[in-house]
């Protein structure tokens, strides 16, 4: 007998059998012994694992014991018929696929069986090929379902935390903070240099929150011209301005129930700031040209790589808005301060780039790792990600060497780090202050960790910081500019 091999999809339920089909356990339920044996033999010769039950009652018991993928059941049986069997096994999770074998002409029964959850029916008398076709269809459906579930899971993971690499204590603290605050509705401000992962964290916060099945809407405040930004955010009514030929719902309404990510919030034009503040305070938006307000339930996560507090003092950012947005702050430290993360990220990006490119690159040479560890990463994780992509594209053998890294990174290694400080005439005190402030910044303002890293006790660090606070910053020479 021929079997439609090409129709057989792989499923997640184990290695394929000799027939090319995935390993599948089938239970044949029939009160007719000849019929049972005939079907069992033929299915076994197709590579299925087959058990039998002599009646509906025994069949239900066997299914409840677990491990059965598919049931082929006769309808007419003395103790419990095929439809009752279906009713009773519906509560088994996951319910096995059921193919019902009906007598010729009993289309009613077939329809009832399908309504009760049977995946297919065949009528007697049948050829084994008909049954095989029906089984293969059921398996294809299962493999599709498994695939959909897997993809769904992957989408969640991609947005979630599994995707954020961070072994350093600073990142571990951030993970804990994300877990703690994701359930709250409080607005958040994510700060950190460019490329430190602010958007990644914002997405993870959303994915971890009760809002995860509602929209995550991202808007870059720096990328949209001032006059458009307002109508983008708030929406407008038809005729509100010359190009408004229809009503347009704003991003706040679009994000209703979910999260609005306001990226580069420092660039939000001053005239728009009180309008945003009003939405955050009132929980409603008033689209341009509309005299009615629309209630919205939106959690705002804002991000910036700028010094917002300085903008506050310069009068370029409203204080009241700042406090509304900054209910909880997450600061992402620059990569150069997260030594433990550099190689972990390099490995993560390497695996991804290799999978994409299909190249046989396996690992980093020690000499290349040293460069990665010693580099100052002005572009942070994004720069590392790009460097790895480039290195994998260039690598010729199984290992990535220094020659595969961007020239600017290789040069940096040979530089005398103190040379520029000497050239700028730093005193020892100035250098110390620069150094302490830099480490503190790298540690996200955490004084305990900064003290640890500096080899100072906390009291000493506090004292020094107080001294610095008392003496104006511009008496200190500017830090040597890092070459890029
Ligand atoms: N901890 C991390 N683990 C894995 N990937 C990361 C991590 N941090 C950042 N990335 C990746 O680095 C790139 C830059 O991250 P992201 O866009 O979130 O940075 P950003 O802080 O928003 O930068 P910018 O201020 O320039 O907008 C992205 O591709 C992101 O996936
Ligand atoms: Mg960003």
PDB file of C-alpha atoms and ligand atoms in Angstrom, residues 163-165 171 193-200 263 305 338 345 348-349 381-382 385, ligand 1:
ATOM      1  CA  UNK A 163      16.293  38.998  25.001  1.00  0.00           C
ATOM      2  CA  UNK A 164      18.083  41.456  27.241  1.00  0.00           C
ATOM      3  CA  UNK A 165      21.562  40.302  28.076  1.00  0.00           C
ATOM      4  CA  UNK A 171      21.834  45.092  34.768  1.00  0.00           C
ATOM      5  CA  UNK A 193      23.418  57.118  26.605  1.00  0.00           C
ATOM      6  CA  UNK A 194      22.557  56.316  23.029  1.00  0.00           C
ATOM      7  CA  UNK A 195      22.520  52.592  22.280  1.00  0.00           C
ATOM      8  CA  UNK A 196      22.295  51.406  25.878  1.00  0.00           C
ATOM      9  CA  UNK A 197      18.996  49.594  25.290  1.00  0.00           C
ATOM     10  CA  UNK A 198      16.340  52.091  26.375  1.00  0.00           C
ATOM     11  CA  UNK A 199      13.816  51.005  23.788  1.00  0.00           C
ATOM     12  CA  UNK A 200      14.515  47.341  24.506  1.00  0.00           C
ATOM     13  CA  UNK A 263      11.349  58.397  22.667  1.00  0.00           C
ATOM     14  CA  UNK A 305      19.806  60.139  26.167  1.00  0.00           C
ATOM     15  CA  UNK A 338      29.594  46.863  32.384  1.00  0.00           C
ATOM     16  CA  UNK A 345      26.641  40.450  24.499  1.00  0.00           C
ATOM     17  CA  UNK A 348      24.820  36.683  21.901  1.00  0.00           C
ATOM     18  CA  UNK A 349      25.259  38.842  18.820  1.00  0.00           C
ATOM     19  CA  UNK A 381      25.448  48.094  22.813  1.00  0.00           C
ATOM     20  CA  UNK A 382      24.385  49.243  19.369  1.00  0.00           C
ATOM     21  CA  UNK A 385      26.093  44.821  17.778  1.00  0.00           C
TER      22      UNK A 385
HETATM   23  N1  LIG B   1      21.220  44.381  27.138  1.00  0.00           N
HETATM   24  C1  LIG B   1      21.021  44.138  25.831  1.00  0.00           C
HETATM   25  N2  LIG B   1      20.931  42.876  25.382  1.00  0.00           N
HETATM   26  C2  LIG B   1      20.741  42.636  24.065  1.00  0.00           C
HETATM   27  N3  LIG B   1      20.638  43.573  23.138  1.00  0.00           N
HETATM   28  C3  LIG B   1      20.726  44.855  23.515  1.00  0.00           C
HETATM   29  C4  LIG B   1      20.916  45.199  24.883  1.00  0.00           C
HETATM   30  N4  LIG B   1      20.945  46.549  24.979  1.00  0.00           N
HETATM   31  C5  LIG B   1      20.775  47.015  23.734  1.00  0.00           C
HETATM   32  N5  LIG B   1      20.642  46.014  22.846  1.00  0.00           N
HETATM   33  C6  LIG B   1      20.480  46.169  21.381  1.00  0.00           C
HETATM   34  O1  LIG B   1      21.215  47.302  21.013  1.00  0.00           O
HETATM   35  C7  LIG B   1      20.505  48.093  20.061  1.00  0.00           C
HETATM   36  C8  LIG B   1      20.238  49.468  20.627  1.00  0.00           C
HETATM   37  O2  LIG B   1      19.285  49.379  21.675  1.00  0.00           O
HETATM   38  P1  LIG B   1      18.105  50.451  21.823  1.00  0.00           P
HETATM   39  O3  LIG B   1      17.575  50.832  20.489  1.00  0.00           O
HETATM   40  O4  LIG B   1      17.152  49.942  22.811  1.00  0.00           O
HETATM   41  O5  LIG B   1      18.962  51.652  22.401  1.00  0.00           O
HETATM   42  P2  LIG B   1      18.526  53.102  22.858  1.00  0.00           P
HETATM   43  O6  LIG B   1      19.018  53.268  24.237  1.00  0.00           O
HETATM   44  O7  LIG B   1      17.069  53.269  22.621  1.00  0.00           O
HETATM   45  O8  LIG B   1      19.388  54.008  21.897  1.00  0.00           O
HETATM   46  P3  LIG B   1      19.088  55.528  21.351  1.00  0.00           P
HETATM   47  O9  LIG B   1      19.233  56.458  22.515  1.00  0.00           O
HETATM   48  O10 LIG B   1      20.158  55.738  20.340  1.00  0.00           O
HETATM   49  O11 LIG B   1      17.719  55.500  20.771  1.00  0.00           O
HETATM   50  C9  LIG B   1      19.234  47.338  19.759  1.00  0.00           C
HETATM   51  O12 LIG B   1      19.435  46.559  18.614  1.00  0.00           O
HETATM   52  C10 LIG B   1      19.055  46.470  20.974  1.00  0.00           C
HETATM   53  O13 LIG B   1      18.354  45.306  20.635  1.00  0.00           O
END
